[in-house]
Tab-separated table of C-alpha atoms in Angstrom:
chain	number	residue	atom	x	y	z
W	7	MET	CA	23.922	-9.910	-19.082
W	8	ALA	CA	25.956	-13.045	-19.871
W	9	TYR	CA	26.923	-13.760	-23.484
W	10	VAL	CA	24.252	-15.709	-25.358
W	11	SER	CA	25.052	-17.324	-28.712
W	12	MET	CA	22.595	-17.142	-31.597
W	13	GLY	CA	21.989	-20.882	-31.339
W	14	GLU	CA	21.325	-20.730	-27.598
W	15	ALA	CA	18.982	-17.758	-28.098
W	16	HIS	CA	17.059	-19.736	-30.744
W	17	ARG	CA	16.769	-22.692	-28.351
W	18	ARG	CA	15.451	-20.579	-25.440
W	19	ILE	CA	12.858	-18.813	-27.576
W	20	THR	CA	11.632	-22.044	-29.137
W	21	GLU	CA	11.422	-23.698	-25.726
W	22	TYR	CA	9.287	-20.831	-24.387
W	23	LEU	CA	6.983	-20.923	-27.419
W	24	ASN	CA	6.469	-24.662	-26.980
W	25	ARG	CA	5.773	-24.294	-23.269
W	26	PHE	CA	3.270	-21.475	-23.886
W	27	CYS	CA	1.374	-23.335	-26.597
W	28	ASP	CA	1.372	-26.582	-24.612
W	29	ALA	CA	0.066	-24.771	-21.523
W	30	VAL	CA	-2.852	-23.429	-23.567
W	31	SER	CA	-3.492	-26.735	-25.345
W	32	TYR	CA	-3.492	-28.754	-22.105
W	33	GLN	CA	-5.187	-25.972	-20.097
W	34	ASP	CA	-2.247	-25.859	-17.693
W	35	SER	CA	-2.990	-22.630	-15.839
W	36	SER	CA	-0.134	-22.845	-13.303
W	37	THR	CA	2.502	-23.102	-16.056
W	38	LEU	CA	0.885	-20.262	-17.981
W	39	CYS	CA	0.973	-18.088	-14.847
W	40	ARG	CA	4.734	-18.614	-14.483
W	41	LEU	CA	5.294	-17.783	-18.154
W	42	LEU	CA	3.526	-14.412	-17.759
W	43	SER	CA	4.848	-13.248	-14.373
W	44	PHE	CA	7.169	-10.412	-15.389
W	45	SER	CA	7.497	-8.830	-11.951
W	46	SER	CA	8.773	-12.101	-10.456
W	47	ASN	CA	12.045	-11.527	-12.366
W	48	SER	CA	12.384	-15.313	-12.592
W	49	PRO	CA	15.638	-16.610	-14.144
W	50	PRO	CA	13.801	-18.382	-17.028
W	51	LEU	CA	12.045	-15.165	-18.070
W	52	LEU	CA	15.218	-13.092	-17.733
W	53	SER	CA	17.158	-15.612	-19.811
W	54	LEU	CA	14.380	-15.499	-22.429
W	55	ALA	CA	14.593	-11.708	-22.496
W	56	ASP	CA	18.356	-11.924	-23.065
W	57	ALA	CA	17.761	-14.373	-25.904
W	58	LEU	CA	15.169	-12.070	-27.495
W	59	ASN	CA	17.590	-9.160	-27.429
W	60	VAL	CA	20.204	-11.317	-29.189
W	61	PHE	CA	17.989	-13.028	-31.778
W	62	GLN	CA	15.953	-9.881	-32.600
W	63	ASP	CA	13.617	-11.697	-35.029
W	64	ALA	CA	11.449	-13.918	-32.854
W	65	SER	CA	8.432	-12.989	-34.974
W	66	SER	CA	9.813	-15.073	-37.831
W	67	LEU	CA	9.975	-18.119	-35.531
W	68	ILE	CA	6.326	-17.561	-34.585
W	69	ARG	CA	5.208	-17.249	-38.216
W	70	GLN	CA	7.105	-20.351	-39.365
W	71	SER	CA	5.091	-22.731	-37.192
W	72	ASP	CA	1.322	-23.281	-37.302
W	73	LYS	CA	1.506	-24.259	-33.624
W	74	PHE	CA	3.014	-20.907	-32.683
W	75	SER	CA	1.286	-18.664	-35.227
W	76	GLU	CA	-2.141	-19.482	-33.769
W	77	TYR	CA	-1.143	-17.233	-30.838
W	78	GLY	CA	1.100	-14.993	-32.915
W	79	GLU	CA	-0.444	-11.661	-31.905
W	80	ILE	CA	-0.316	-12.535	-28.210
W	81	LEU	CA	3.263	-13.795	-28.327
W	82	ALA	CA	4.696	-11.040	-30.531
W	83	HIS	CA	3.490	-8.275	-28.182
W	84	LEU	CA	4.571	-10.270	-25.135
W	85	PHE	CA	8.081	-10.694	-26.514
W	86	ARG	CA	8.397	-6.976	-27.370
W	87	SER	CA	7.302	-6.110	-23.843
W	88	LEU	CA	9.783	-8.503	-22.277
W	89	GLN	CA	12.627	-7.161	-24.440
W	90	SER	CA	11.922	-3.583	-23.384
W	91	TYR	CA	11.458	-4.603	-19.743
W	92	ARG	CA	14.855	-6.307	-19.688
W	93	VAL	CA	16.720	-3.230	-20.935
W	94	GLY	CA	14.833	-0.933	-18.538
W	95	ASN	CA	12.606	0.813	-21.076
W	96	LEU	CA	9.491	0.599	-18.924
W	97	VAL	CA	7.205	2.854	-20.952
W	98	GLU	CA	7.771	0.795	-24.093
W	99	ALA	CA	7.407	-2.367	-22.035
W	100	TYR	CA	4.032	-1.157	-20.779
W	101	LEU	CA	2.764	-0.185	-24.227
W	102	ALA	CA	3.636	-3.603	-25.649
W	103	PHE	CA	2.212	-5.385	-22.607
W	104	GLU	CA	-1.059	-3.470	-22.981
W	105	LYS	CA	-1.367	-4.767	-26.554
W	106	PHE	CA	-0.550	-8.265	-25.345
W	107	ALA	CA	-3.160	-7.980	-22.567
W	108	ASN	CA	-5.857	-6.886	-25.015
W	109	ALA	CA	-5.055	-9.844	-27.300
W	110	PHE	CA	-4.976	-12.250	-24.340
W	111	VAL	CA	-8.328	-10.992	-23.003
W	112	GLN	CA	-9.869	-11.472	-26.433
W	113	GLU	CA	-8.577	-15.049	-26.539
W	114	PHE	CA	-9.769	-15.641	-22.969
W	115	ARG	CA	-13.230	-14.422	-23.968
W	116	ASN	CA	-13.359	-17.156	-26.634
W	117	TRP	CA	-12.470	-19.953	-24.199
W	118	GLU	CA	-15.664	-21.472	-22.844
W	119	SER	CA	-14.332	-22.681	-19.497
W	120	ALA	CA	-12.603	-20.668	-16.767
W	121	TRP	CA	-9.401	-22.740	-16.790
W	122	ALA	CA	-7.198	-19.679	-17.493
W	123	LEU	CA	-8.675	-17.486	-14.760
W	124	GLU	CA	-5.496	-17.537	-12.637
W	125	ALA	CA	-3.457	-16.580	-15.713
W	126	LEU	CA	-5.842	-13.680	-16.326
W	127	TYR	CA	-5.232	-12.601	-12.722
W	128	VAL	CA	-1.504	-12.520	-13.478
W	129	VAL	CA	-2.112	-10.358	-16.558
W	130	CYS	CA	-4.251	-7.933	-14.516
W	131	TYR	CA	-1.672	-7.754	-11.729
W	132	GLU	CA	1.272	-7.329	-14.096
W	133	ILE	CA	-0.297	-4.535	-16.103
W	134	ARG	CA	-0.977	-2.544	-12.932
W	135	ILE	CA	2.552	-3.041	-11.600
W	136	LEU	CA	4.125	-2.294	-14.983
W	137	ALA	CA	1.982	0.839	-15.369
W	138	GLU	CA	3.182	2.116	-11.976
W	139	LYS	CA	6.806	1.566	-12.994
W	140	ALA	CA	6.232	3.224	-16.376
W	141	ASP	CA	4.692	6.261	-14.686
W	142	LYS	CA	7.745	6.594	-12.436
W	143	GLU	CA	9.913	6.597	-15.561
W	144	LEU	CA	7.709	9.248	-17.182
W	145	THR	CA	7.799	11.411	-14.055
W	146	SER	CA	11.596	11.154	-13.810
W	147	ASN	CA	11.796	12.370	-17.433
W	148	GLY	CA	9.556	15.340	-16.693
W	149	LYS	CA	6.551	13.882	-18.507
W	150	SER	CA	2.975	13.398	-17.351
W	151	PRO	CA	2.304	9.963	-15.782
W	152	GLU	CA	-0.615	8.422	-17.647
W	153	LYS	CA	-0.075	4.680	-17.881
W	154	LEU	CA	-1.772	3.701	-14.615
W	155	LYS	CA	-4.898	5.503	-15.747
W	156	ALA	CA	-4.739	3.552	-19.013
W	157	ALA	CA	-4.278	0.321	-17.060
W	158	GLY	CA	-7.443	1.179	-15.125
W	159	SER	CA	-9.370	1.410	-18.385
W	160	LEU	CA	-8.093	-1.991	-19.477
W	161	LEU	CA	-8.993	-3.519	-16.107
W	162	MET	CA	-12.540	-2.174	-16.520
W	163	LYS	CA	-12.660	-3.954	-19.865
W	164	VAL	CA	-11.610	-7.201	-18.159
W	165	PHE	CA	-14.262	-6.659	-15.493
W	166	GLY	CA	-16.843	-6.373	-18.253
W	167	VAL	CA	-15.695	-9.701	-19.712
W	168	LEU	CA	-16.125	-11.400	-16.330
W	169	ALA	CA	-19.352	-9.686	-15.281
W	170	GLY	CA	-21.652	-12.199	-16.895
W	171	LYS	CA	-23.186	-15.568	-16.244
W	172	GLY	CA	-21.021	-18.655	-16.095
W	173	PRO	CA	-17.978	-19.865	-14.146
W	174	LYS	CA	-15.759	-16.934	-15.161
W	175	ARG	CA	-17.745	-14.487	-13.030
W	176	VAL	CA	-15.925	-15.577	-9.850
W	177	GLY	CA	-12.915	-13.687	-11.219
W	178	ALA	CA	-14.749	-10.369	-11.162
W	179	LEU	CA	-13.879	-9.655	-7.528
W	180	TYR	CA	-10.134	-10.109	-8.094
W	181	VAL	CA	-10.251	-7.599	-10.956
W	182	THR	CA	-12.355	-5.276	-8.789
W	183	CYS	CA	-9.620	-5.340	-6.151
W	184	GLN	CA	-6.987	-4.496	-8.779
W	185	LEU	CA	-9.195	-1.582	-9.833
W	186	PHE	CA	-9.417	-0.420	-6.206
W	187	LYS	CA	-5.622	-0.473	-5.909
W	188	THR	CA	-5.367	1.493	-9.145
W	189	TYR	CA	-7.945	4.113	-8.151
W	190	PHE	CA	-6.491	4.546	-4.662
W	191	LYS	CA	-3.016	5.035	-6.170
W	192	LEU	CA	-4.381	7.590	-8.641
W	193	GLY	CA	-6.453	9.363	-5.972
W	194	THR	CA	-9.655	8.765	-7.935
W	195	VAL	CA	-11.492	6.688	-5.324
W	196	ASN	CA	-14.833	8.074	-6.534
W	197	LEU	CA	-14.472	5.729	-9.523
W	198	CYS	CA	-14.825	2.766	-7.145
W	199	ARG	CA	-18.549	3.430	-6.753
W	200	SER	CA	-19.679	2.054	-10.104
W	201	VAL	CA	-17.752	-1.185	-9.597
W	202	ILE	CA	-19.101	-1.547	-6.054
W	203	ARG	CA	-22.650	-1.120	-7.336
W	204	SER	CA	-22.055	-3.852	-9.898
W	205	ILE	CA	-20.743	-6.272	-7.279
W	206	GLU	CA	-23.297	-5.528	-4.563
W	207	THR	CA	-26.486	-5.064	-6.596
W	208	ALA	CA	-26.090	-7.233	-9.692
W	209	ARG	CA	-28.061	-10.451	-9.359
W	210	ILE	CA	-25.450	-12.450	-11.242
W	211	PHE	CA	-23.012	-12.173	-8.313
W	212	ASP	CA	-23.214	-14.111	-5.065
W	213	PHE	CA	-20.605	-12.602	-2.741
W	214	GLU	CA	-20.114	-15.860	-0.870
W	215	GLU	CA	-19.044	-17.701	-4.032
W	216	PHE	CA	-15.968	-15.496	-4.477
W	217	PRO	CA	-12.585	-16.736	-3.172
W	218	ARG	CA	-11.899	-15.743	0.448
W	219	ARG	CA	-8.678	-13.953	-0.514
W	220	ASP	CA	-10.601	-11.621	-2.824
W	221	LYS	CA	-13.428	-11.065	-0.333
W	222	VAL	CA	-10.919	-9.969	2.321
W	223	THR	CA	-9.248	-7.512	-0.065
W	224	TYR	CA	-12.627	-6.189	-1.217
W	225	MET	CA	-13.810	-5.622	2.358
W	226	TYR	CA	-10.515	-3.910	3.221
W	227	TYR	CA	-10.820	-1.360	0.419
W	228	THR	CA	-14.561	-0.767	0.788
W	229	GLY	CA	-13.960	-0.399	4.528
W	230	ARG	CA	-11.365	2.291	3.825
W	231	LEU	CA	-13.878	4.066	1.603
W	232	GLU	CA	-16.383	4.050	4.476
W	233	VAL	CA	-13.713	5.561	6.733
W	234	PHE	CA	-13.218	8.421	4.262
W	235	ASN	CA	-17.008	8.891	4.190
W	236	GLU	CA	-17.060	8.820	8.031
W	237	ASN	CA	-19.598	5.996	7.951
W	238	PHE	CA	-17.997	4.272	10.923
W	239	PRO	CA	-20.565	1.488	11.576
W	240	ALA	CA	-20.214	0.307	7.959
W	241	ALA	CA	-16.427	0.709	8.117
W	242	ASP	CA	-16.379	-1.350	11.324
W	243	THR	CA	-18.413	-4.135	9.702
W	244	LYS	CA	-16.276	-4.320	6.565
W	245	LEU	CA	-12.848	-3.986	8.192
W	246	SER	CA	-13.807	-6.441	10.955
W	247	TYR	CA	-14.791	-8.929	8.249
W	248	ALA	CA	-11.417	-8.409	6.540
W	249	LEU	CA	-9.589	-8.947	9.835
W	250	GLN	CA	-11.605	-12.034	10.776
W	251	TYR	CA	-11.002	-13.829	7.489
W	252	CYS	CA	-7.481	-12.595	6.722
W	253	ASN	CA	-4.850	-15.334	6.621
W	254	PRO	CA	-3.317	-15.233	10.154
W	255	LYS	CA	0.138	-15.822	8.670
W	256	ARG	CA	-0.120	-12.599	6.647
W	257	GLU	CA	0.957	-10.260	9.426
W	258	ARG	CA	1.620	-7.378	7.048
W	259	ASN	CA	-1.948	-7.583	5.725
W	260	ILE	CA	-3.376	-7.759	9.247
W	261	ARG	CA	-1.396	-4.657	10.155
W	262	MET	CA	-2.755	-2.831	7.095
W	263	ILE	CA	-6.316	-3.668	8.142
W	264	LEU	CA	-5.702	-2.615	11.749
W	265	LYS	CA	-4.287	0.753	10.629
W	266	TYR	CA	-7.846	1.672	9.659
W	267	LEU	CA	-9.865	-0.542	11.985
W	268	ILE	CA	-8.293	0.883	15.146
W	269	PRO	CA	-9.318	4.507	14.399
W	270	VAL	CA	-12.811	3.237	13.548
W	271	LYS	CA	-13.057	1.277	16.799
W	272	LEU	CA	-11.826	4.282	18.782
W	273	SER	CA	-14.450	6.457	17.096
W	274	ILE	CA	-17.232	4.190	18.331
W	275	GLY	CA	-15.827	3.919	21.851
W	276	ILE	CA	-13.947	0.611	21.641
W	277	ILE	CA	-10.343	0.777	22.874
W	278	PRO	CA	-7.875	-1.904	21.680
W	279	LYS	CA	-5.640	-3.822	24.060
W	280	ASP	CA	-2.006	-2.785	24.387
W	281	GLU	CA	-0.903	-6.280	23.318
W	282	LEU	CA	-2.579	-5.824	19.941
W	283	LEU	CA	-0.665	-2.609	19.273
W	284	GLN	CA	2.601	-4.234	20.300
W	285	ASN	CA	2.094	-7.469	18.366
W	286	TYR	CA	1.499	-5.647	15.090
W	287	ASN	CA	3.923	-2.768	15.594
W	288	LEU	CA	1.207	-0.114	15.715
W	289	HIS	CA	3.010	2.082	18.222
W	290	GLU	CA	1.676	5.252	16.626
W	291	TYR	CA	-1.640	4.524	18.357
W	292	THR	CA	-0.201	3.842	21.827
W	293	LYS	CA	-0.306	7.421	23.129
W	294	ILE	CA	-3.712	8.038	21.538
W	295	VAL	CA	-5.141	5.062	23.425
W	296	GLN	CA	-3.479	6.296	26.636
W	297	ALA	CA	-4.960	9.765	26.105
W	298	LEU	CA	-8.461	8.306	25.774
W	299	ARG	CA	-8.061	6.229	28.919
W	300	LYS	CA	-6.674	9.120	30.969
W	301	GLY	CA	-8.722	11.960	29.539
W	302	ASP	CA	-5.445	13.692	28.661
W	303	LEU	CA	-6.055	16.198	25.874
W	304	ARG	CA	-2.440	17.307	25.864
W	305	LEU	CA	-1.216	13.752	25.258
W	306	LEU	CA	-3.690	13.283	22.385
W	307	ARG	CA	-2.541	16.451	20.648
W	308	HIS	CA	1.130	15.559	21.097
W	309	ALA	CA	0.490	12.082	19.637
W	310	LEU	CA	-1.295	13.568	16.627
W	311	GLN	CA	1.534	16.028	16.074
W	312	GLU	CA	4.225	13.350	16.458
W	313	HIS	CA	2.696	11.057	13.831
W	314	GLU	CA	0.965	13.701	11.726
W	315	ASP	CA	2.617	12.741	8.416
W	316	ARG	CA	1.793	9.064	8.859
W	317	PHE	CA	-1.830	9.712	9.788
W	318	LEU	CA	-2.284	12.180	6.919
W	319	ARG	CA	-0.865	9.705	4.387
W	320	SER	CA	-3.228	6.973	5.529
W	321	GLY	CA	-6.182	9.372	5.644
W	322	VAL	CA	-7.116	8.848	9.313
W	323	TYR	CA	-5.845	12.120	10.803
W	324	LEU	CA	-9.235	13.834	10.850
W	325	VAL	CA	-10.857	10.708	12.306
W	326	LEU	CA	-8.337	10.694	15.160
W	327	GLU	CA	-8.590	14.446	15.678
W	328	LYS	CA	-12.312	14.064	16.385
W	329	LEU	CA	-11.485	11.834	19.355
W	330	GLU	CA	-10.988	15.043	21.342
W	331	LEU	CA	-14.638	14.972	22.385
W	332	GLN	CA	-14.227	11.516	23.914
W	333	VAL	CA	-11.097	12.714	25.741
W	334	TYR	CA	-13.065	15.662	27.137
W	335	GLN	CA	-15.767	13.240	28.264
W	336	ARG	CA	-13.186	11.088	30.056
W	337	LEU	CA	-11.717	14.176	31.750
W	338	MET	CA	-15.176	15.283	32.929
W	339	LYS	CA	-15.771	11.818	34.327
W	340	LYS	CA	-12.490	11.936	36.277
W	341	ILE	CA	-13.402	15.331	37.733
W	342	TYR	CA	-16.824	13.951	38.650
W	343	ILE	CA	-15.303	10.917	40.406
W	344	ILE	CA	-12.867	13.084	42.398
W	345	GLN	CA	-15.669	15.466	43.383
W	346	LYS	CA	-17.895	12.555	44.384
W	347	LEU	CA	-15.247	11.392	46.839
W	348	SER	CA	-14.728	14.826	48.391
W	349	ASP	CA	-18.315	16.165	48.283
W	350	PRO	CA	-20.830	13.411	47.437
W	351	ALA	CA	-23.856	15.681	47.859
W	352	ARG	CA	-22.708	18.008	45.085
W	353	ALA	CA	-20.929	15.498	42.872
W	354	HIS	CA	-23.368	16.067	40.040
W	355	GLN	CA	-22.599	19.812	39.913
W	356	LEU	CA	-19.391	20.607	38.054
W	357	LYS	CA	-18.214	24.200	38.170
W	358	LEU	CA	-16.813	25.510	34.918
W	359	GLU	CA	-13.949	27.050	36.880
W	360	VAL	CA	-12.941	23.609	38.187
W	361	ILE	CA	-12.965	22.233	34.636
W	362	ALA	CA	-10.889	25.212	33.447
W	363	LYS	CA	-8.317	24.541	36.216
W	364	ALA	CA	-8.042	20.889	35.153
W	365	LEU	CA	-7.453	21.974	31.561
W	366	ARG	CA	-4.827	24.523	32.645
W	367	TRP	CA	-3.058	21.721	34.510
W	368	LEU	CA	-2.935	19.930	31.150
W	369	GLU	CA	-1.484	23.125	29.616
W	370	MET	CA	-4.790	23.854	27.848
W	371	ASP	CA	-5.420	27.499	28.724
W	372	MET	CA	-9.159	28.219	28.186
W	373	ASP	CA	-11.466	30.876	29.522
W	374	LEU	CA	-14.891	30.038	30.939
W	375	ASP	CA	-16.699	30.865	27.705
W	376	GLU	CA	-14.589	28.307	25.834
W	377	VAL	CA	-15.181	25.691	28.531
W	378	GLU	CA	-18.909	26.419	28.401
W	379	CYS	CA	-18.862	25.941	24.628
W	380	ILE	CA	-17.127	22.563	24.975
W	381	MET	CA	-19.622	21.393	27.599
W	382	THR	CA	-22.511	22.465	25.371
W	383	ILE	CA	-21.106	20.331	22.558
W	384	LEU	CA	-20.615	17.334	24.889
W	385	ILE	CA	-24.221	17.575	26.037
W	386	TYR	CA	-25.476	18.009	22.471
W	387	LYS	CA	-23.455	14.987	21.298
W	388	ASN	CA	-24.860	12.912	24.186
W	389	LEU	CA	-21.420	12.363	25.682
W	390	VAL	CA	-22.640	14.078	28.842
W	391	LYS	CA	-26.186	13.880	30.217
W	392	GLY	CA	-27.257	17.030	31.990
W	393	TYR	CA	-27.712	20.731	31.388
W	394	LEU	CA	-25.745	23.937	31.639
W	395	ALA	CA	-26.691	26.511	34.282
W	396	HIS	CA	-25.361	29.559	32.456
W	397	LYS	CA	-25.780	32.148	35.209
W	398	SER	CA	-24.107	30.088	37.908
W	399	LYS	CA	-21.482	28.696	35.509
W	400	VAL	CA	-22.214	25.113	36.515
W	401	VAL	CA	-22.835	21.893	34.609
W	402	VAL	CA	-25.614	19.961	36.320
W	403	LEU	CA	-25.151	16.261	35.574
W	404	SER	CA	-27.870	13.662	35.427
W	405	LYS	CA	-27.885	11.454	38.516
W	406	GLN	CA	-28.374	8.422	36.285
W	407	ASP	CA	-25.620	7.513	33.808
W	408	PRO	CA	-24.181	11.042	33.383
W	409	PHE	CA	-21.494	9.794	30.959
W	410	PRO	CA	-23.184	7.454	28.446
W	411	LYS	CA	-21.070	4.875	26.662
W	412	LEU	CA	-21.034	4.895	22.875
W	413	ASN	CA	-21.758	1.156	22.754
W	414	GLY	CA	-20.358	0.769	19.279
W	415	LYS	CA	-22.080	3.832	17.810
W	416	PRO	CA	-20.438	7.032	16.538
W	417	VAL	CA	-20.460	10.195	18.648
W	418	GLY	CA	-23.762	12.030	18.309
W	419	SER	CA	-25.672	9.177	16.679
């Protein structure tokens, strides 16, 4: 930190106070956003923080002016937070910022128009980010992380302020998305349900009136929730919406959507093109796609093992593991095609022993009882049309469409 004289510190603080009050007076939302963006680490905010740590009595400056004292509670807490943030005391910075946020929300509630909505977004974003940093500090000191949970409670309060009639309600979806990010980080995704019900059933909200950016984020998170619930048609609808309307320049966001959309598409029988995986650096799915095309169970299991940690972290491992049935179906179809070429008259009769040999070639050692069990499941799940002749150890396939396509529906639906 460069040396700052008392006079220079006084000048910087006064300049900030004037800019803040003028932004509110003239309803200049863009300026107000810049004045509140802690995580940007902008030079003006850092220089203000240095000035605050030199002057130490900014509250007296606020009290001495009627112009400043009108927003005294907001500014005093904001300054304390910025001081603590600058010296790396993140827990204290969060606590002061939470008090500032409460005071700001109360002031926002009193403003009739929605001019400060973008500034409120900044407050909601900053408190979540600051809470995450504070929790890391608590954890490193051997204490229980609790600030992100507290930030979630404050965000719910903001949602309540916006969930009413009038122009401010369009901000509700942005706050909802911040809540989703908070709940997903905390591992309390069940708390998303009440907010989703409010958005999707309350008559005061028209989904189409929300900003596209917020609709994309909302669909991404609700799509992920549907993946966890294994409701793949709904997940497909929501994640496809997010992909369709995502800004094409935001490649990182597109990749995040595809990380969940690809497993969903695979689950309903739709295989992505290799170019898509390459363009968005989704190489972890390359071997899985190859396994589905080839009917190679060994390749699928190796791919799952190779990227197990990544798939577990994103919550799609179990979804991908269930693709085994589709791989079995593809293998049966390959055996059927080969048999049709060599013995057309008996192509629709697959011996369990032949299937077992194919699996052994793939290093999947199974006895006939295990193969019979797998075929029973494939027939039950409508991946194979036919019946099992138990005594003769033969699968008798239907002569019409023995291997039905999923056509965009989950296995067994």
